[in-house]
């Protein structure tokens, strides 16, 4: 199970968490929807940068077959789902990692439905997704790689001094 996978991972060094490759694109801070709250432009840039950093952390975890970095960059059911996927890949002996090269980012605070207790913060990222499959372990060979356009929206939540991914926005693509 996942506990065994995490215990195996605990015996090895934590995989490095990459930072965003290249400069952060221009981040558009969109008007809020259904709520008066709006992030400052600086906070919107921070939310987008943290979302990109979180996706990089997930890619690193997948590439290493180590679920531990996921706990640092995600929350809730997304965390559990990603940890389970990484452990399943580890048992199968291979991994598919995904790197997002972002050309544009938008951030919006919104209330999606009547009765929603807290507004959500959505980060929309557009660019290119590069997926690579490889065997796990020392000298693991690449199995395949592909690139495709990406347009996805992630819900983020402020936890301490960082934003973490909570999941894809309803009706929007979001693959980590």
mmCIF file of N, CA, C and O in Angstrom, residues 89-160:
data_model
loop_
_atom_site.group_PDB
_atom_site.id
_atom_site.type_symbol
_atom_site.label_atom_id
_atom_site.label_comp_id
_atom_site.label_asym_id
_atom_site.label_seq_id
_atom_site.Cartn_x
_atom_site.Cartn_y
_atom_site.Cartn_z
ATOM 1 N N UNK A 89 2.835 3.623 -9.717
ATOM 2 C CA UNK A 89 3.915 3.677 -10.713
ATOM 3 C C UNK A 89 5.178 3.016 -10.165
ATOM 4 O O UNK A 89 5.863 2.279 -10.868
ATOM 5 N N UNK A 90 5.454 3.272 -8.887
ATOM 6 C CA UNK A 90 6.659 2.698 -8.268
ATOM 7 C C UNK A 90 6.589 1.169 -8.273
ATOM 8 O O UNK A 90 7.572 0.486 -8.585
ATOM 9 N N UNK A 91 5.406 0.634 -7.920
ATOM 10 C CA UNK A 91 5.237 -0.828 -7.941
ATOM 11 C C UNK A 91 5.380 -1.376 -9.361
ATOM 12 O O UNK A 91 5.897 -2.476 -9.552
ATOM 13 N N UNK A 92 4.947 -0.610 -10.360
ATOM 14 C CA UNK A 92 5.034 -1.057 -11.757
ATOM 15 C C UNK A 92 6.453 -0.869 -12.320
ATOM 16 O O UNK A 92 6.774 -1.417 -13.367
ATOM 17 N N UNK A 93 7.281 -0.071 -11.618
ATOM 18 C CA UNK A 93 8.670 0.115 -12.052
ATOM 19 C C UNK A 93 8.876 1.183 -13.101
ATOM 20 O O UNK A 93 9.946 1.269 -13.699
ATOM 21 N N UNK A 94 7.859 2.022 -13.323
ATOM 22 C CA UNK A 94 8.047 3.119 -14.269
ATOM 23 C C UNK A 94 7.292 4.350 -13.789
ATOM 24 O O UNK A 94 6.538 4.278 -12.824
ATOM 25 N N UNK A 95 7.526 5.461 -14.452
ATOM 26 C CA UNK A 95 6.878 6.706 -14.052
ATOM 27 C C UNK A 95 6.660 7.593 -15.259
ATOM 28 O O UNK A 95 7.475 7.615 -16.179
ATOM 29 N N UNK A 96 5.564 8.324 -15.230
ATOM 30 C CA UNK A 96 5.295 9.341 -16.242
ATOM 31 C C UNK A 96 5.309 10.678 -15.528
ATOM 32 O O UNK A 96 4.530 10.908 -14.607
ATOM 33 N N UNK A 97 6.247 11.529 -15.905
ATOM 34 C CA UNK A 97 6.293 12.857 -15.302
ATOM 35 C C UNK A 97 5.820 13.870 -16.338
ATOM 36 O O UNK A 97 5.852 13.628 -17.541
ATOM 37 N N UNK A 98 5.377 15.007 -15.849
ATOM 38 C CA UNK A 98 4.790 16.035 -16.705
ATOM 39 C C UNK A 98 5.370 17.374 -16.292
ATOM 40 O O UNK A 98 5.336 17.741 -15.129
ATOM 41 N N UNK A 99 5.896 18.075 -17.267
ATOM 42 C CA UNK A 99 6.458 19.412 -17.024
ATOM 43 C C UNK A 99 5.655 20.393 -17.848
ATOM 44 O O UNK A 99 5.376 20.155 -19.020
ATOM 45 N N UNK A 100 5.269 21.508 -17.230
ATOM 46 C CA UNK A 100 4.470 22.522 -17.903
ATOM 47 C C UNK A 100 5.355 23.723 -18.211
ATOM 48 O O UNK A 100 5.972 24.292 -17.312
ATOM 49 N N UNK A 101 5.439 24.074 -19.482
ATOM 50 C CA UNK A 101 6.149 25.281 -19.917
ATOM 51 C C UNK A 101 5.058 26.316 -20.165
ATOM 52 O O UNK A 101 4.270 26.187 -21.110
ATOM 53 N N UNK A 102 4.996 27.333 -19.300
ATOM 54 C CA UNK A 102 3.872 28.263 -19.312
ATOM 55 C C UNK A 102 4.192 29.522 -20.113
ATOM 56 O O UNK A 102 5.231 30.152 -19.913
ATOM 57 N N UNK A 103 3.257 29.866 -20.995
ATOM 58 C CA UNK A 103 3.390 31.085 -21.789
ATOM 59 C C UNK A 103 2.513 32.208 -21.242
ATOM 60 O O UNK A 103 2.813 33.384 -21.438
ATOM 61 N N UNK A 104 1.428 31.853 -20.545
ATOM 62 C CA UNK A 104 0.505 32.859 -20.011
ATOM 63 C C UNK A 104 -0.156 32.328 -18.744
ATOM 64 O O UNK A 104 -0.400 31.132 -18.622
ATOM 65 N N UNK A 105 -0.430 33.243 -17.823
ATOM 66 C CA UNK A 105 -1.080 32.868 -16.562
ATOM 67 C C UNK A 105 -2.116 33.919 -16.193
ATOM 68 O O UNK A 105 -1.901 35.110 -16.404
ATOM 69 N N UNK A 106 -3.252 33.435 -15.658
ATOM 70 C CA UNK A 106 -4.307 34.314 -15.162
ATOM 71 C C UNK A 106 -4.722 33.841 -13.778
ATOM 72 O O UNK A 106 -4.739 32.637 -13.522
ATOM 73 N N UNK A 107 -5.051 34.797 -12.918
ATOM 74 C CA UNK A 107 -5.485 34.468 -11.560
ATOM 75 C C UNK A 107 -6.814 35.175 -11.309
ATOM 76 O O UNK A 107 -6.988 36.337 -11.687
ATOM 77 N N UNK A 108 -7.741 34.464 -10.682
ATOM 78 C CA UNK A 108 -9.060 35.038 -10.395
ATOM 79 C C UNK A 108 -9.570 34.500 -9.064
ATOM 80 O O UNK A 108 -9.424 33.323 -8.777
ATOM 81 N N UNK A 109 -10.186 35.363 -8.275
ATOM 82 C CA UNK A 109 -10.892 34.965 -7.060
ATOM 83 C C UNK A 109 -12.365 34.864 -7.431
ATOM 84 O O UNK A 109 -12.903 35.776 -8.075
ATOM 85 N N UNK A 110 -12.997 33.745 -7.074
ATOM 86 C CA UNK A 110 -14.403 33.621 -7.451
ATOM 87 C C UNK A 110 -15.189 32.759 -6.488
ATOM 88 O O UNK A 110 -14.639 31.941 -5.761
ATOM 89 N N UNK A 111 -16.498 32.989 -6.529
ATOM 90 C CA UNK A 111 -17.468 32.124 -5.878
ATOM 91 C C UNK A 111 -18.170 31.408 -7.013
ATOM 92 O O UNK A 111 -18.771 32.039 -7.882
ATOM 93 N N UNK A 112 -18.031 30.103 -7.067
ATOM 94 C CA UNK A 112 -18.513 29.297 -8.187
ATOM 95 C C UNK A 112 -20.002 28.952 -8.060
ATOM 96 O O UNK A 112 -20.690 28.772 -9.040
ATOM 97 N N UNK A 113 -20.511 28.826 -6.809
ATOM 98 C CA UNK A 113 -21.910 28.425 -6.634
ATOM 99 C C UNK A 113 -22.488 29.085 -5.388
ATOM 100 O O UNK A 113 -21.759 29.438 -4.461
ATOM 101 N N UNK A 114 -23.809 29.268 -5.403
ATOM 102 C CA UNK A 114 -24.529 29.868 -4.268
ATOM 103 C C UNK A 114 -24.305 29.000 -3.031
ATOM 104 O O UNK A 114 -24.364 27.783 -3.104
ATOM 105 N N UNK A 115 -23.979 29.628 -1.913
ATOM 106 C CA UNK A 115 -23.754 28.894 -0.680
ATOM 107 C C UNK A 115 -22.306 28.485 -0.461
ATOM 108 O O UNK A 115 -21.982 27.896 0.565
ATOM 109 N N UNK A 116 -21.446 28.785 -1.430
ATOM 110 C CA UNK A 116 -20.017 28.469 -1.265
ATOM 111 C C UNK A 116 -19.488 29.286 -0.087
ATOM 112 O O UNK A 116 -19.665 30.502 -0.037
ATOM 113 N N UNK A 117 -18.875 28.630 0.879
ATOM 114 C CA UNK A 117 -18.461 29.284 2.119
ATOM 115 C C UNK A 117 -17.283 30.233 1.882
ATOM 116 O O UNK A 117 -17.307 31.379 2.300
ATOM 117 N N UNK A 118 -16.247 29.753 1.235
ATOM 118 C CA UNK A 118 -15.057 30.564 0.976
ATOM 119 C C UNK A 118 -14.856 30.719 -0.522
ATOM 120 O O UNK A 118 -15.017 29.758 -1.273
ATOM 121 N N UNK A 119 -14.489 31.914 -0.974
ATOM 122 C CA UNK A 119 -14.167 32.040 -2.394
ATOM 123 C C UNK A 119 -12.928 31.217 -2.721
ATOM 124 O O UNK A 119 -12.115 30.937 -1.849
ATOM 125 N N UNK A 120 -12.824 30.794 -3.969
ATOM 126 C CA UNK A 120 -11.641 30.034 -4.380
ATOM 127 C C UNK A 120 -10.736 30.927 -5.214
ATOM 128 O O UNK A 120 -11.160 31.940 -5.759
ATOM 129 N N UNK A 121 -9.485 30.508 -5.292
ATOM 130 C CA UNK A 121 -8.510 31.204 -6.122
ATOM 131 C C UNK A 121 -8.132 30.256 -7.245
ATOM 132 O O UNK A 121 -7.640 29.157 -6.996
ATOM 133 N N UNK A 122 -8.415 30.668 -8.473
ATOM 134 C CA UNK A 122 -8.103 29.864 -9.645
ATOM 135 C C UNK A 122 -6.881 30.430 -10.351
ATOM 136 O O UNK A 122 -6.773 31.647 -10.535
ATOM 137 N N UNK A 123 -5.987 29.544 -10.743
ATOM 138 C CA UNK A 123 -4.804 29.919 -11.527
ATOM 139 C C UNK A 123 -4.909 29.184 -12.861
ATOM 140 O O UNK A 123 -4.868 27.953 -12.892
ATOM 141 N N UNK A 124 -5.078 29.939 -13.936
ATOM 142 C CA UNK A 124 -5.150 29.357 -15.281
ATOM 143 C C UNK A 124 -3.770 29.453 -15.919
ATOM 144 O O UNK A 124 -3.167 30.535 -15.962
ATOM 145 N N UNK A 125 -3.283 28.330 -16.404
ATOM 146 C CA UNK A 125 -1.954 28.250 -17.012
ATOM 147 C C UNK A 125 -2.093 27.755 -18.443
ATOM 148 O O UNK A 125 -2.729 26.731 -18.684
ATOM 149 N N UNK A 126 -1.499 28.483 -19.373
ATOM 150 C CA UNK A 126 -1.537 28.082 -20.783
ATOM 151 C C UNK A 126 -0.117 27.991 -21.308
ATOM 152 O O UNK A 126 0.729 28.827 -20.985
ATOM 153 N N UNK A 127 0.141 26.973 -22.099
ATOM 154 C CA UNK A 127 1.477 26.782 -22.665
ATOM 155 C C UNK A 127 1.599 25.405 -23.276
ATOM 156 O O UNK A 127 0.713 24.965 -23.998
ATOM 157 N N UNK A 128 2.678 24.703 -22.929
ATOM 158 C CA UNK A 128 2.950 23.377 -23.471
ATOM 159 C C UNK A 128 3.230 22.406 -22.329
ATOM 160 O O UNK A 128 4.007 22.718 -21.436
ATOM 161 N N UNK A 129 2.589 21.245 -22.388
ATOM 162 C CA UNK A 129 2.852 20.176 -21.422
ATOM 163 C C UNK A 129 3.761 19.157 -22.088
ATOM 164 O O UNK A 129 3.481 18.708 -23.199
ATOM 165 N N UNK A 130 4.858 18.829 -21.414
ATOM 166 C CA UNK A 130 5.792 17.820 -21.914
ATOM 167 C C UNK A 130 5.726 16.630 -20.964
ATOM 168 O O UNK A 130 6.045 16.757 -19.783
ATOM 169 N N UNK A 131 5.277 15.487 -21.476
ATOM 170 C CA UNK A 131 5.191 14.267 -20.682
ATOM 171 C C UNK A 131 6.310 13.325 -21.096
ATOM 172 O O UNK A 131 6.594 13.184 -22.282
ATOM 173 N N UNK A 132 6.923 12.694 -20.094
ATOM 174 C CA UNK A 132 8.001 11.745 -20.347
ATOM 175 C C UNK A 132 7.782 10.514 -19.483
ATOM 176 O O UNK A 132 7.538 10.642 -18.284
ATOM 177 N N UNK A 133 7.873 9.348 -20.095
ATOM 178 C CA UNK A 133 7.789 8.090 -19.352
ATOM 179 C C UNK A 133 9.175 7.473 -19.318
ATOM 180 O O UNK A 133 9.909 7.502 -20.306
ATOM 181 N N UNK A 134 9.536 6.938 -18.146
ATOM 182 C CA UNK A 134 10.827 6.282 -18.022
ATOM 183 C C UNK A 134 10.733 5.194 -16.969
ATOM 184 O O UNK A 134 9.834 5.186 -16.135
ATOM 185 N N UNK A 135 11.714 4.285 -17.038
ATOM 186 C CA UNK A 135 11.826 3.255 -16.013
ATOM 187 C C UNK A 135 12.392 3.884 -14.758
ATOM 188 O O UNK A 135 13.241 4.773 -14.830
ATOM 189 N N UNK A 136 11.912 3.438 -13.609
ATOM 190 C CA UNK A 136 12.452 3.925 -12.340
ATOM 191 C C UNK A 136 13.763 3.221 -12.026
ATOM 192 O O UNK A 136 14.028 2.122 -12.531
ATOM 193 N N UNK A 137 14.557 3.842 -11.177
ATOM 194 C CA UNK A 137 15.803 3.220 -10.738
ATOM 195 C C UNK A 137 17.004 3.787 -11.459
ATOM 196 O O UNK A 137 16.877 4.533 -12.425
ATOM 197 N N UNK A 138 18.200 3.440 -10.955
ATOM 198 C CA UNK A 138 19.430 3.944 -11.557
ATOM 199 C C UNK A 138 19.525 3.535 -13.030
ATOM 200 O O UNK A 138 19.284 2.380 -13.372
ATOM 201 N N UNK A 139 19.823 4.475 -13.859
ATOM 202 C CA UNK A 139 19.968 4.200 -15.286
ATOM 203 C C UNK A 139 18.661 3.892 -15.984
ATOM 204 O O UNK A 139 18.669 3.334 -17.086
ATOM 205 N N UNK A 140 17.536 4.238 -15.352
ATOM 206 C CA UNK A 140 16.229 3.967 -15.963
ATOM 207 C C UNK A 140 16.124 4.631 -17.325
ATOM 208 O O UNK A 140 16.375 5.816 -17.466
ATOM 209 N N UNK A 141 15.776 3.851 -18.319
ATOM 210 C CA UNK A 141 15.752 4.401 -19.674
ATOM 211 C C UNK A 141 14.427 5.092 -19.967
ATOM 212 O O UNK A 141 13.380 4.729 -19.416
ATOM 213 N N UNK A 142 14.510 6.087 -20.845
ATOM 214 C CA UNK A 142 13.310 6.788 -21.291
ATOM 215 C C UNK A 142 12.496 5.856 -22.177
ATOM 216 O O UNK A 142 13.049 5.141 -23.020
ATOM 217 N N UNK A 143 11.188 5.833 -21.991
ATOM 218 C CA UNK A 143 10.308 4.989 -22.777
ATOM 219 C C UNK A 143 9.640 5.773 -23.903
ATOM 220 O O UNK A 143 9.511 5.295 -25.011
ATOM 221 N N UNK A 144 9.199 6.970 -23.607
ATOM 222 C CA UNK A 144 8.622 7.855 -24.609
ATOM 223 C C UNK A 144 8.521 9.272 -24.060
ATOM 224 O O UNK A 144 8.611 9.495 -22.857
ATOM 225 N N UNK A 145 8.319 10.221 -24.967
ATOM 226 C CA UNK A 145 8.126 11.621 -24.590
ATOM 227 C C UNK A 145 7.212 12.260 -25.624
ATOM 228 O O UNK A 145 7.266 11.912 -26.808
ATOM 229 N N UNK A 146 6.356 13.163 -25.164
ATOM 230 C CA UNK A 146 5.482 13.883 -26.087
ATOM 231 C C UNK A 146 5.158 15.261 -25.521
ATOM 232 O O UNK A 146 5.175 15.466 -24.300
ATOM 233 N N UNK A 147 4.871 16.177 -26.425
ATOM 234 C CA UNK A 147 4.497 17.540 -26.037
ATOM 235 C C UNK A 147 3.149 17.871 -26.657
ATOM 236 O O UNK A 147 2.846 17.423 -27.774
ATOM 237 N N UNK A 148 2.335 18.635 -25.928
ATOM 238 C CA UNK A 148 1.014 19.020 -26.419
ATOM 239 C C UNK A 148 0.630 20.369 -25.814
ATOM 240 O O UNK A 148 1.083 20.705 -24.714
ATOM 241 N N UNK A 149 -0.205 21.122 -26.515
ATOM 242 C CA UNK A 149 -0.692 22.375 -25.931
ATOM 243 C C UNK A 149 -1.421 22.103 -24.615
ATOM 244 O O UNK A 149 -2.067 21.060 -24.465
ATOM 245 N N UNK A 150 -1.301 23.022 -23.685
ATOM 246 C CA UNK A 150 -1.958 22.875 -22.378
ATOM 247 C C UNK A 150 -2.724 24.156 -22.046
ATOM 248 O O UNK A 150 -2.234 25.254 -22.282
ATOM 249 N N UNK A 151 -3.916 23.984 -21.533
ATOM 250 C CA UNK A 151 -4.734 25.091 -21.030
ATOM 251 C C UNK A 151 -5.494 24.512 -19.850
ATOM 252 O O UNK A 151 -6.451 23.761 -20.022
ATOM 253 N N UNK A 152 -5.025 24.806 -18.643
ATOM 254 C CA UNK A 152 -5.601 24.187 -17.454
ATOM 255 C C UNK A 152 -5.750 25.201 -16.337
ATOM 256 O O UNK A 152 -5.003 26.177 -16.278
ATOM 257 N N UNK A 153 -6.722 24.949 -15.489
ATOM 258 C CA UNK A 153 -6.988 25.844 -14.366
ATOM 259 C C UNK A 153 -6.924 25.038 -13.079
ATOM 260 O O UNK A 153 -7.582 23.998 -12.953
ATOM 261 N N UNK A 154 -6.138 25.521 -12.130
ATOM 262 C CA UNK A 154 -5.940 24.875 -10.841
ATOM 263 C C UNK A 154 -6.505 25.749 -9.738
ATOM 264 O O UNK A 154 -6.334 26.967 -9.759
ATOM 265 N N UNK A 155 -7.146 25.126 -8.761
ATOM 266 C CA UNK A 155 -7.571 25.828 -7.553
ATOM 267 C C UNK A 155 -6.397 25.760 -6.585
ATOM 268 O O UNK A 155 -5.811 24.696 -6.384
ATOM 269 N N UNK A 156 -6.043 26.913 -6.016
ATOM 270 C CA UNK A 156 -4.969 26.954 -5.031
ATOM 271 C C UNK A 156 -5.515 27.485 -3.710
ATOM 272 O O UNK A 156 -6.531 28.181 -3.675
ATOM 273 N N UNK A 157 -4.830 27.115 -2.646
ATOM 274 C CA UNK A 157 -5.218 27.536 -1.297
ATOM 275 C C UNK A 157 -3.975 28.016 -0.577
ATOM 276 O O UNK A 157 -2.928 27.383 -0.653
ATOM 277 N N UNK A 158 -4.115 29.126 0.128
ATOM 278 C CA UNK A 158 -2.984 29.645 0.896
ATOM 279 C C UNK A 158 -2.814 28.790 2.146
ATOM 280 O O UNK A 158 -3.744 28.629 2.938
ATOM 281 N N UNK A 159 -1.621 28.218 2.311
ATOM 282 C CA UNK A 159 -1.275 27.430 3.500
ATOM 283 C C UNK A 159 0.036 28.001 4.005
ATOM 284 O O UNK A 159 1.071 27.860 3.356
ATOM 285 N N UNK A 160 -0.018 28.699 5.141
ATOM 286 C CA UNK A 160 1.189 29.370 5.632
ATOM 287 C C UNK A 160 1.590 30.476 4.678
ATOM 288 O O UNK A 160 0.768 31.309 4.308
#
